[in-house]
CSV table of C-alpha atoms in Angstrom, one decimal:
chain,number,residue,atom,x,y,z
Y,1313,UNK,CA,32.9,-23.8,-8.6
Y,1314,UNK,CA,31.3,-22.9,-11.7
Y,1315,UNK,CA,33.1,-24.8,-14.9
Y,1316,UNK,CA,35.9,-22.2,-16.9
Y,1317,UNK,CA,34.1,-22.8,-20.1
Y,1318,UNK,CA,30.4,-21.2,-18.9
Y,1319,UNK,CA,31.5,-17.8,-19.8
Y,1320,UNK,CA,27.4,-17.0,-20.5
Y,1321,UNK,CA,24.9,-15.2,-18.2
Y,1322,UNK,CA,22.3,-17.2,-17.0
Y,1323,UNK,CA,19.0,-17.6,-19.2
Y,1324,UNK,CA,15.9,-16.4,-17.3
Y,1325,UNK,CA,14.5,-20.3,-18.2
Y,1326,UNK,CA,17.6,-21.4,-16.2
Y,1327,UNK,CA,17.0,-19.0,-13.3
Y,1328,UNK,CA,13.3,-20.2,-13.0
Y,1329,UNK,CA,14.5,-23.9,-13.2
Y,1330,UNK,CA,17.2,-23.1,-10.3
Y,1331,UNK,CA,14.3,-21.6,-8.2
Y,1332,UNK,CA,12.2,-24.1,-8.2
Y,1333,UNK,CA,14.5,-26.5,-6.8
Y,1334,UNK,CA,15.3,-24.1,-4.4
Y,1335,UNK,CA,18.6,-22.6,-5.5
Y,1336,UNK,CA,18.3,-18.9,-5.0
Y,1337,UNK,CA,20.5,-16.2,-3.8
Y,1338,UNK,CA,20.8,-15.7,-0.1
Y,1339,UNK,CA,23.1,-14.4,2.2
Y,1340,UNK,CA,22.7,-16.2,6.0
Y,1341,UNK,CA,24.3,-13.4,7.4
Y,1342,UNK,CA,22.3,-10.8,6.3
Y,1343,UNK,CA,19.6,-13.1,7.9
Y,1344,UNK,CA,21.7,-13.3,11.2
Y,1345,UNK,CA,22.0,-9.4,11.6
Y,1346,UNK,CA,18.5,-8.6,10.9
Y,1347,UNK,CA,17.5,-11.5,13.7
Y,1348,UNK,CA,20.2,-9.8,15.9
Y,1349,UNK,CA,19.1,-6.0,15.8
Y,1350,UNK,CA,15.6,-7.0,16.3
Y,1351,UNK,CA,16.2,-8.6,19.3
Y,1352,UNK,CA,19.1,-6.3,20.9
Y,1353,UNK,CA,16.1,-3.4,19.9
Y,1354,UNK,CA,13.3,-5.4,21.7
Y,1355,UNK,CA,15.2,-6.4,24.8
Y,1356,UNK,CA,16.2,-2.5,25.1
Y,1357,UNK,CA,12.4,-1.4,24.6
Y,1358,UNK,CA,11.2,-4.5,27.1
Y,1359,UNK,CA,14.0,-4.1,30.0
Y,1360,UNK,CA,12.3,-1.7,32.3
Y,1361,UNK,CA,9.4,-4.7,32.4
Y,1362,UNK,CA,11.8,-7.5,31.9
Y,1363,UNK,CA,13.2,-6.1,35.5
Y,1364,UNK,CA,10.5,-5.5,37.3
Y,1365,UNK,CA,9.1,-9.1,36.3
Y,1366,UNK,CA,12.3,-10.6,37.6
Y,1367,UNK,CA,12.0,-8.3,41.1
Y,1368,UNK,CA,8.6,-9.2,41.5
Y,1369,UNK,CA,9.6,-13.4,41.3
Y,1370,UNK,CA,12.6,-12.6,43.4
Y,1371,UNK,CA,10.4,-11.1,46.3
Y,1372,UNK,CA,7.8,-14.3,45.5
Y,1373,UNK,CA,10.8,-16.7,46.2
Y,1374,UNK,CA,11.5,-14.8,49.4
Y,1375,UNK,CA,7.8,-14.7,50.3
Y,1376,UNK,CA,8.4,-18.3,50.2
Y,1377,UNK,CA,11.4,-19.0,52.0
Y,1378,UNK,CA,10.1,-17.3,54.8
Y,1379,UNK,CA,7.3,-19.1,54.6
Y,1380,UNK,CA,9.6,-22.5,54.9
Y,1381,UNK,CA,7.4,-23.9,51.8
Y,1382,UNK,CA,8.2,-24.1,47.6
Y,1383,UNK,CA,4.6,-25.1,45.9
Y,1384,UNK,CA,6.5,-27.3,43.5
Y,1385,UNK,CA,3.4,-26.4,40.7
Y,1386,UNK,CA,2.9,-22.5,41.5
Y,1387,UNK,CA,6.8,-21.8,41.2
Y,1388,UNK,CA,7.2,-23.5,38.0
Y,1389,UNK,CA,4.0,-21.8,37.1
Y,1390,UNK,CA,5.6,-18.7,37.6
Y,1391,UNK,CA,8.7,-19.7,36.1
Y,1392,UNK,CA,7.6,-20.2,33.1
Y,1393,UNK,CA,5.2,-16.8,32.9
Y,1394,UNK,CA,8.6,-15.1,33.5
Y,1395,UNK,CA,10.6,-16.5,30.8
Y,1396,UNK,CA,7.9,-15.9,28.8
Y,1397,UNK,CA,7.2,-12.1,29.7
Y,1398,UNK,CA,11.6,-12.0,29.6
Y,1399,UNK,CA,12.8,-13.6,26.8
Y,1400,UNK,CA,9.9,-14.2,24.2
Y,1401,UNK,CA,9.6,-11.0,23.0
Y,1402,UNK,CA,13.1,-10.7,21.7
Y,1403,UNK,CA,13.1,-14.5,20.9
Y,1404,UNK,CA,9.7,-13.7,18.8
Y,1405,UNK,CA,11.4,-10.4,17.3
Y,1406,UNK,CA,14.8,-12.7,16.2
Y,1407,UNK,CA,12.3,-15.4,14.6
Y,1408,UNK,CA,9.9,-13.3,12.7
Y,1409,UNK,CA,12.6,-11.0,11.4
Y,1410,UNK,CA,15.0,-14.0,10.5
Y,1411,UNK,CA,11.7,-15.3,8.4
Y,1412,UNK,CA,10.9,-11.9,7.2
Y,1413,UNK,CA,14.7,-11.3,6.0
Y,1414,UNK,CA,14.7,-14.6,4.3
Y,1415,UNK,CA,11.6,-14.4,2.0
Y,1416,UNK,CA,12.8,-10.5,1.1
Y,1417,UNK,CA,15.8,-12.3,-0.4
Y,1418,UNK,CA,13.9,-15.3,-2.2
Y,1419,UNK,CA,11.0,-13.3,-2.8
Y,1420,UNK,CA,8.5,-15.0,-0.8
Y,1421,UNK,CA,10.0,-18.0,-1.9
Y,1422,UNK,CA,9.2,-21.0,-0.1
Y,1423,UNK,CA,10.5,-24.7,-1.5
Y,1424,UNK,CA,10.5,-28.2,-0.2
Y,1425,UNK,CA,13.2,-29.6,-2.6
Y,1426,UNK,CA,16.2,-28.9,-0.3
Y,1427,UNK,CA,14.9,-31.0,2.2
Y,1428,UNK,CA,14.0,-33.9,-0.4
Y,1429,UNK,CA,17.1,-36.9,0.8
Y,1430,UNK,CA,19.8,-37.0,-1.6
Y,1431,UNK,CA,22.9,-39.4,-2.3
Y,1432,UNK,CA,25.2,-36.6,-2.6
Y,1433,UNK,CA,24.4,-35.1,0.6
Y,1434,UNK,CA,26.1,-37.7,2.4
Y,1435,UNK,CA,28.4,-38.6,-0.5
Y,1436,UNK,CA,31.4,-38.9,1.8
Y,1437,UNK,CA,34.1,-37.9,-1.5
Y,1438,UNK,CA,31.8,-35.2,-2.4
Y,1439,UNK,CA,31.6,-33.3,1.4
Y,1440,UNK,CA,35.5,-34.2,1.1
Y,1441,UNK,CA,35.9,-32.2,-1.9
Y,1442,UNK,CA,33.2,-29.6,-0.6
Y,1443,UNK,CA,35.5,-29.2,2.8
Y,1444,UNK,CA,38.6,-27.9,0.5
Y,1445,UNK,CA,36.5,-26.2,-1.9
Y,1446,UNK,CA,36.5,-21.8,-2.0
Y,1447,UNK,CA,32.9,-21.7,-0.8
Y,1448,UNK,CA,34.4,-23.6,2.5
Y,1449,UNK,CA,37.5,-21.6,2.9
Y,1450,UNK,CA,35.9,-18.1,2.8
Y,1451,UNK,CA,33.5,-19.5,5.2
Y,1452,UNK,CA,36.2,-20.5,7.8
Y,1453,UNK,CA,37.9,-17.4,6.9
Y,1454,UNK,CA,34.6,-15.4,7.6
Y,1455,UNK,CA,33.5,-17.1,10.8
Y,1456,UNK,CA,37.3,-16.8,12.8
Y,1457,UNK,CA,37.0,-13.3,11.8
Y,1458,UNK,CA,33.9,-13.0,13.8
Y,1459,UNK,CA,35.2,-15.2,16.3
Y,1460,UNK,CA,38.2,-12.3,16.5
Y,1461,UNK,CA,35.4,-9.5,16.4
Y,1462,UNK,CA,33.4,-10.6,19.1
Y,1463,UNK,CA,36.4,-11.6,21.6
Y,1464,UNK,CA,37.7,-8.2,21.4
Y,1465,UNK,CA,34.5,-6.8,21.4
Y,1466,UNK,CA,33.9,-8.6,24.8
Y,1467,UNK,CA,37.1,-8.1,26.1
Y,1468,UNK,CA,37.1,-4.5,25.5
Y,1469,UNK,CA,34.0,-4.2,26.9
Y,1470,UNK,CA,34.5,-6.1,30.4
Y,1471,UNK,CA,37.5,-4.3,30.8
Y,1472,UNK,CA,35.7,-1.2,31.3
Y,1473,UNK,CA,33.3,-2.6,33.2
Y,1474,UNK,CA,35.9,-3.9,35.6
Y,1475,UNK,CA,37.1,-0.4,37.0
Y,1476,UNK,CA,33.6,0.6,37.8
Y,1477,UNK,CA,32.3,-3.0,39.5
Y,1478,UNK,CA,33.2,-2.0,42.5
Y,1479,UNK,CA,30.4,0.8,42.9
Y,1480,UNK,CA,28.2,-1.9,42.4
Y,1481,UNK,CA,28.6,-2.5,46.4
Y,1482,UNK,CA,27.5,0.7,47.4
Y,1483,UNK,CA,24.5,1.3,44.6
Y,1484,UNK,CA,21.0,-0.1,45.1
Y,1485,UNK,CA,20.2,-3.1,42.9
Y,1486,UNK,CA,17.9,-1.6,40.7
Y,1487,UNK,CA,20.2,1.3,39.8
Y,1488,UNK,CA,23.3,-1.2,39.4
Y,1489,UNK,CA,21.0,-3.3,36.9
Y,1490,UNK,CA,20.3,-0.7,34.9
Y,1491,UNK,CA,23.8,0.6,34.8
Y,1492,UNK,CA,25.1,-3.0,33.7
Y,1493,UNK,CA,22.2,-3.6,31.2
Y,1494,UNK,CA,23.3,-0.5,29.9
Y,1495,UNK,CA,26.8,-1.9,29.0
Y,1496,UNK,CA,25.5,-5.0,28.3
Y,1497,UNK,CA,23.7,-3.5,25.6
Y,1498,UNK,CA,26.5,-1.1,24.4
Y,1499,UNK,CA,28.5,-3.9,23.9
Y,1500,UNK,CA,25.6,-6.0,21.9
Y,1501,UNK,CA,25.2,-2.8,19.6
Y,1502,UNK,CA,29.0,-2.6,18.6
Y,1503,UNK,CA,29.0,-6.5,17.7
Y,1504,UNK,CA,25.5,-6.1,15.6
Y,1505,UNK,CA,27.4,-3.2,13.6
Y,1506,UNK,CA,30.6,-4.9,13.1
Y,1507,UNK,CA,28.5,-7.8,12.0
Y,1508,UNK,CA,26.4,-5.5,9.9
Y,1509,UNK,CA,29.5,-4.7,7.6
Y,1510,UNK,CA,30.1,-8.2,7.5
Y,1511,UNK,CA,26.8,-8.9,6.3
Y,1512,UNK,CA,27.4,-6.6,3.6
Y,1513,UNK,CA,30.4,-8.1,2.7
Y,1514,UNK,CA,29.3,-11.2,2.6
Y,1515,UNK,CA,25.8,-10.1,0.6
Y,1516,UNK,CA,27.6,-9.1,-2.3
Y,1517,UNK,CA,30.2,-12.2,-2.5
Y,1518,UNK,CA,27.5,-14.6,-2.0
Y,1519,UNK,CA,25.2,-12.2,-5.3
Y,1520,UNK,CA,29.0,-12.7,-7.2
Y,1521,UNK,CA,29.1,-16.7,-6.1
Y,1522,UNK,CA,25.3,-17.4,-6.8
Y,1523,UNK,CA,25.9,-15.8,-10.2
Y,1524,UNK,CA,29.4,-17.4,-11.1
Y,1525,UNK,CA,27.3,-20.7,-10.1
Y,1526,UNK,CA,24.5,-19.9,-12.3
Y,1527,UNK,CA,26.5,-19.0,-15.3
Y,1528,UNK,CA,26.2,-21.2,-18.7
Y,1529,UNK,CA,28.5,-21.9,-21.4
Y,1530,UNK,CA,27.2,-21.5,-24.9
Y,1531,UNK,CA,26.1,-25.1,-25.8
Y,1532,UNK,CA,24.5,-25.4,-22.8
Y,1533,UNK,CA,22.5,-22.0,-24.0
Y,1534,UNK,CA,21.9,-23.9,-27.9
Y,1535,UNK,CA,20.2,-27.1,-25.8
Y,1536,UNK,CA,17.9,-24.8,-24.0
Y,1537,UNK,CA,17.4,-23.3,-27.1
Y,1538,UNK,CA,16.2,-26.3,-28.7
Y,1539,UNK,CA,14.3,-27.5,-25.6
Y,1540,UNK,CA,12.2,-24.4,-25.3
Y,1541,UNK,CA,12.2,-23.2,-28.9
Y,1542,UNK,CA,12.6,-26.9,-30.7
Y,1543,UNK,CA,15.4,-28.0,-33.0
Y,1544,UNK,CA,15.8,-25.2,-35.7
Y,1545,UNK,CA,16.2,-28.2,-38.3
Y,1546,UNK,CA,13.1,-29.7,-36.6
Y,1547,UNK,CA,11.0,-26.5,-37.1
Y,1548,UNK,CA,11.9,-26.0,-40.5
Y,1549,UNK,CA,10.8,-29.3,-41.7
Y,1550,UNK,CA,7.3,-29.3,-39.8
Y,1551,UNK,CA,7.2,-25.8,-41.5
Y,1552,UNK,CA,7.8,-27.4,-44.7
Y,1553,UNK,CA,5.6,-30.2,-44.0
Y,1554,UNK,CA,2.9,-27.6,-43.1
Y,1555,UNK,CA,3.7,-25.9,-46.3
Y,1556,UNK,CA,3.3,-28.5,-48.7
Y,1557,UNK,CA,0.1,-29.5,-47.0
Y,1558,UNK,CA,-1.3,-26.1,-47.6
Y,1559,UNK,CA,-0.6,-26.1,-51.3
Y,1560,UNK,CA,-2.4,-29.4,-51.2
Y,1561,UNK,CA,-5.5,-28.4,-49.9
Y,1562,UNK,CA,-5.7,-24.9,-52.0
Y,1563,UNK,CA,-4.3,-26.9,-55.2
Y,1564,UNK,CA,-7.4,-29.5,-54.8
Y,1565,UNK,CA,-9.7,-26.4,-55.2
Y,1566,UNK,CA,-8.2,-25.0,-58.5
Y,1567,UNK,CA,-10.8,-27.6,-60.1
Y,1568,UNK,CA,-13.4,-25.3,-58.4
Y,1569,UNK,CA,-12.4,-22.0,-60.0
Y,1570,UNK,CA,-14.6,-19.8,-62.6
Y,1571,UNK,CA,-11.5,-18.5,-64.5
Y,1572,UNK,CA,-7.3,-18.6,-64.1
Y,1573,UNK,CA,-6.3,-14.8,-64.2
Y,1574,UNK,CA,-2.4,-15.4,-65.4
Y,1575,UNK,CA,0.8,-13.4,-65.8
Y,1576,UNK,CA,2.3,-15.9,-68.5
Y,1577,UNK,CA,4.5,-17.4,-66.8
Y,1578,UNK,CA,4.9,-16.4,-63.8
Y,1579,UNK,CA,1.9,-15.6,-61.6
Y,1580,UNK,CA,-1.6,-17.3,-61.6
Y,1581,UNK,CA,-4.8,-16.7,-59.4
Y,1582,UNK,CA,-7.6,-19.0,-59.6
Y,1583,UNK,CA,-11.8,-17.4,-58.8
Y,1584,UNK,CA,-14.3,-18.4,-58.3
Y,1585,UNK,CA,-17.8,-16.5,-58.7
Y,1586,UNK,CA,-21.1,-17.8,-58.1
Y,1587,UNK,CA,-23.7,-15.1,-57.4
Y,1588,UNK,CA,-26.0,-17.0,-55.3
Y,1589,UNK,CA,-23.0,-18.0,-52.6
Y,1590,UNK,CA,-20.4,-15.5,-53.2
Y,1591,UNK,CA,-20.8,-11.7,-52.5
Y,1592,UNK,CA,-17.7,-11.2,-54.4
Y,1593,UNK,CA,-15.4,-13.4,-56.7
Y,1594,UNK,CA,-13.7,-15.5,-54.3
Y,1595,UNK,CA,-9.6,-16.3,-54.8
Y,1596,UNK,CA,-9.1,-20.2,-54.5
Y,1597,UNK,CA,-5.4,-20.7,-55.1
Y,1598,UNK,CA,-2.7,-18.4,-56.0
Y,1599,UNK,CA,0.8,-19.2,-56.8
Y,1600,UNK,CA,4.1,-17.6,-58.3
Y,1601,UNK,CA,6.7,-19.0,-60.8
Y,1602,UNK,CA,6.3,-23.4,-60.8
Y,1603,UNK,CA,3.3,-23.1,-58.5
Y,1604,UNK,CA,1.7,-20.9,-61.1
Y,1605,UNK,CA,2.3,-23.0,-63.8
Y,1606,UNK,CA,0.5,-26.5,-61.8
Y,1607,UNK,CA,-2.2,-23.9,-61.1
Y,1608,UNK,CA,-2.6,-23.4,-64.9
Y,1609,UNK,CA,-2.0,-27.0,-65.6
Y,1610,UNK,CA,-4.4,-28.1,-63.5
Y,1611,UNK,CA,-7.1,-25.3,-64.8
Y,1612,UNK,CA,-7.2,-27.0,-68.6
Y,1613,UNK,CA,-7.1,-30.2,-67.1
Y,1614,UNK,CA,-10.5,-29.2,-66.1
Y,1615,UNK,CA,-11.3,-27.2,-68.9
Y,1616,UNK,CA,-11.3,-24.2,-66.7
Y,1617,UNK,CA,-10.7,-20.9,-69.0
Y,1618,UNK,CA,-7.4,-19.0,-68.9
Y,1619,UNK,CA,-7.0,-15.4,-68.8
Y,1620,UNK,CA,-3.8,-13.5,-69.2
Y,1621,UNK,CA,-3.6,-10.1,-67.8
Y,1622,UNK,CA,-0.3,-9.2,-66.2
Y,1623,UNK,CA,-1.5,-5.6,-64.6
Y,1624,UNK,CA,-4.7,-7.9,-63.0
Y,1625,UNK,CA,-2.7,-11.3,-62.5
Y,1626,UNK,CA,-0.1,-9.2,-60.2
Y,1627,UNK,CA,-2.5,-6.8,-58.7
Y,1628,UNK,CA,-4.7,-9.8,-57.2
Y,1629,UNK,CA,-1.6,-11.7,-56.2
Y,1630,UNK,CA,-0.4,-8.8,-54.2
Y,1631,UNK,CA,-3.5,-7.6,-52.7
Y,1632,UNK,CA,-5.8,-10.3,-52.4
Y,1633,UNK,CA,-6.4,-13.0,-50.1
Y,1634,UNK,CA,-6.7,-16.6,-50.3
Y,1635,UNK,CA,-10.1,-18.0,-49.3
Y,1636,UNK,CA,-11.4,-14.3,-49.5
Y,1637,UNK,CA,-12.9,-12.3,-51.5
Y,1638,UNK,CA,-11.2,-9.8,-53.2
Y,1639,UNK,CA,-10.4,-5.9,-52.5
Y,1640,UNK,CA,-13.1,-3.6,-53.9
Y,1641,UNK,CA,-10.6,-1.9,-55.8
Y,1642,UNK,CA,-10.1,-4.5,-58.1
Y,1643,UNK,CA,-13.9,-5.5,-58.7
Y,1644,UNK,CA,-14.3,-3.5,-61.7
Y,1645,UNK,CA,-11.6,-5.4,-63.5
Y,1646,UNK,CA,-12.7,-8.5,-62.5
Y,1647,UNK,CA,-16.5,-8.3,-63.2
Y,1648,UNK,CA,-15.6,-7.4,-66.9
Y,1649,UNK,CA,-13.4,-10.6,-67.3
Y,1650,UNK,CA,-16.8,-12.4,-65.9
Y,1651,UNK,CA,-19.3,-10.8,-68.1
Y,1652,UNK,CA,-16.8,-11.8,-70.6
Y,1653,UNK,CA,-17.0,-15.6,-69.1
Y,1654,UNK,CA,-20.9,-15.7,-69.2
Y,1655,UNK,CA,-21.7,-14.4,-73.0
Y,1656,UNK,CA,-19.2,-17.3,-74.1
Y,1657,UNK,CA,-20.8,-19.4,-71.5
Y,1658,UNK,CA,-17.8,-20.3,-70.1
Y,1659,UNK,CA,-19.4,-20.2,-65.9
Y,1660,UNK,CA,-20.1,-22.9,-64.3
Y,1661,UNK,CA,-23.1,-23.4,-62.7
């Protein structure tokens, strides 16, 4: 029984867990039916054979009596060819559609971790608690009713067979087989439909107990969560980590930069331009408020020259890249504040 507090649907992470250990919704009946249909329609479809197969071993076991011998080898020989011709189609028919019904409700799924020994399986308090659980009493409840279906079913049917066994004396044997294979299979077709609407009543409670089973409350959901996605807290430090890192690595190339294109205060871009390298000027580090200020700090350090030009500072911020050169749009503005650098002098090398 699934815990009060797991109120949540089932994650699809869960529901892929669940099927590979083989936990998947299934209903047994529906498995039963479709075994039982298949084989009430095969036996119907095989009897004309089936009965001339049994006729033909009855006159070989006359054949032999008359003969005063039983070839221990030939008869069982025989034997088995008829119970083979008789009963394996509809046996075959019941297996393959019992398999077939089964992997249409795993989809195709096919797992060895059911059959892996466990403790709990033989857990003697836990099959104790399992006898007296809900699962156990609809079962009980669900197999007297079929226990109930299939006596009346019977009963009703052999009582109508009853008033007419007595024309069985004055019919051939052939015509009397077919009359009470007839019945016979009447009476198999009412049980496989009351058995069908079982089925169907026991498909959707076993959908509503798979999915009360599966369901999750909402911590369990925030541990998944963190297993699949990583702690939130986690992330955010690696991120800032990262972060830091990053304005390392462009911070140690401010030293490399041509010229520091500031807002005063609050936006800085560091280029670079050489001609023989660099098809356009090149932005090295970029940064706004504090980060623009180390930028700048850095730049006289290295006696880089500073520029201010708000409209410039914030267009280059916005549009351009770091570690690329920058929009074409913006290379007139740029190549004036270079020319500039070179006639003082000011471009390294």
């Amino acid at each position: 029984m699934a815990d009060d507090s797991k109120t949540e649907k089932a994650t699809p992470k869960k529901r892929r867990d669940e099927r590979k250990k083989g936990h998947v919704f299934m209903s047994k009946d529906a498995v039963a039916v479709a075994s039982l249909f298949g084989s009430i329609m095969v036996m119907r479809m095989t009897f004309a054979g089936s009965l001339s197969a049994m006729g033909a071993f009855v006159a070989y076991c006359v054949r032999l009596a008359q003969d005063g011998g039983f070839p221990t080898k030939s008869l069982l020989m025989r034997s088995i060819s008829l119970l083979a011709q008789v009963a394996g189609p509809f046996l075959a028919a019941g297996i393959l559609l019992s398999v077939a019904a089964t992997l249409a409700q795993t989809r195709l799924l096919v797992s060895f971790e059911l059959i892996k020994p466990k403790f709990e399986k033989i857990n003697p308090i836990k099959g104790f608690q399992n006898l007296f659980s809900m699962r156990s009493v609809v079962e009980a409840l669900k197999n007297l009713l079929k226990v109930i279906i299939l006596l009346y079913l019977i009963y009703t049917s052999l009582r109508g067979l009853i008033g007419v066994s007595e024309r069985y004396l004055y019919a051939d044997l052939n015509g009397a087989s077919r009359h009470l294979f007839a019945a016979i299979f009447s009476m198999l077709l009412r049980v496989a439909m009351a058995f069908l609407a079982l089925a169907g009543l026991d498909f959707f409670y076993q959908w509503w107990d798979y999915e009360k089973q599966m369901r999750m409350s909402k911590q369990e959901i925030k541990e998944e969560y963190k297993q699949t996605e990583g702690d939130p807290q986690v992330k955010g430090k690696i991120k800032e980590i990262q972060r830091r890192m990053a304005q390392q690595r462009m911070m140690a190339q401010v030293p490399n930069a041509d010229v520091i294109v500031r807002n005063p205060e609050h936006v800085a871009v560091a280029l670079r331009y050489k001609p023989y390298r660099d098809a356009a000027p090149l932005v090295l580090a970029k940064g706004l408020d504090a980060l623009a200020l180390r930028i700048v700090a850095i730049a006289e350090e290295h006696d880089i020259t500073v520029i201010e030009n708000v409209p410039l500072a914030r267009a280059l911020y916005a549009k351009a890249e770091l570690y690329r050169a920058i929009p074409p749009d913006l290379y007139e503005d740029v190549a004036e504040i270079m020319v500039y650098l070179y006639k003082l002098g000011r471009v390294k090398a």
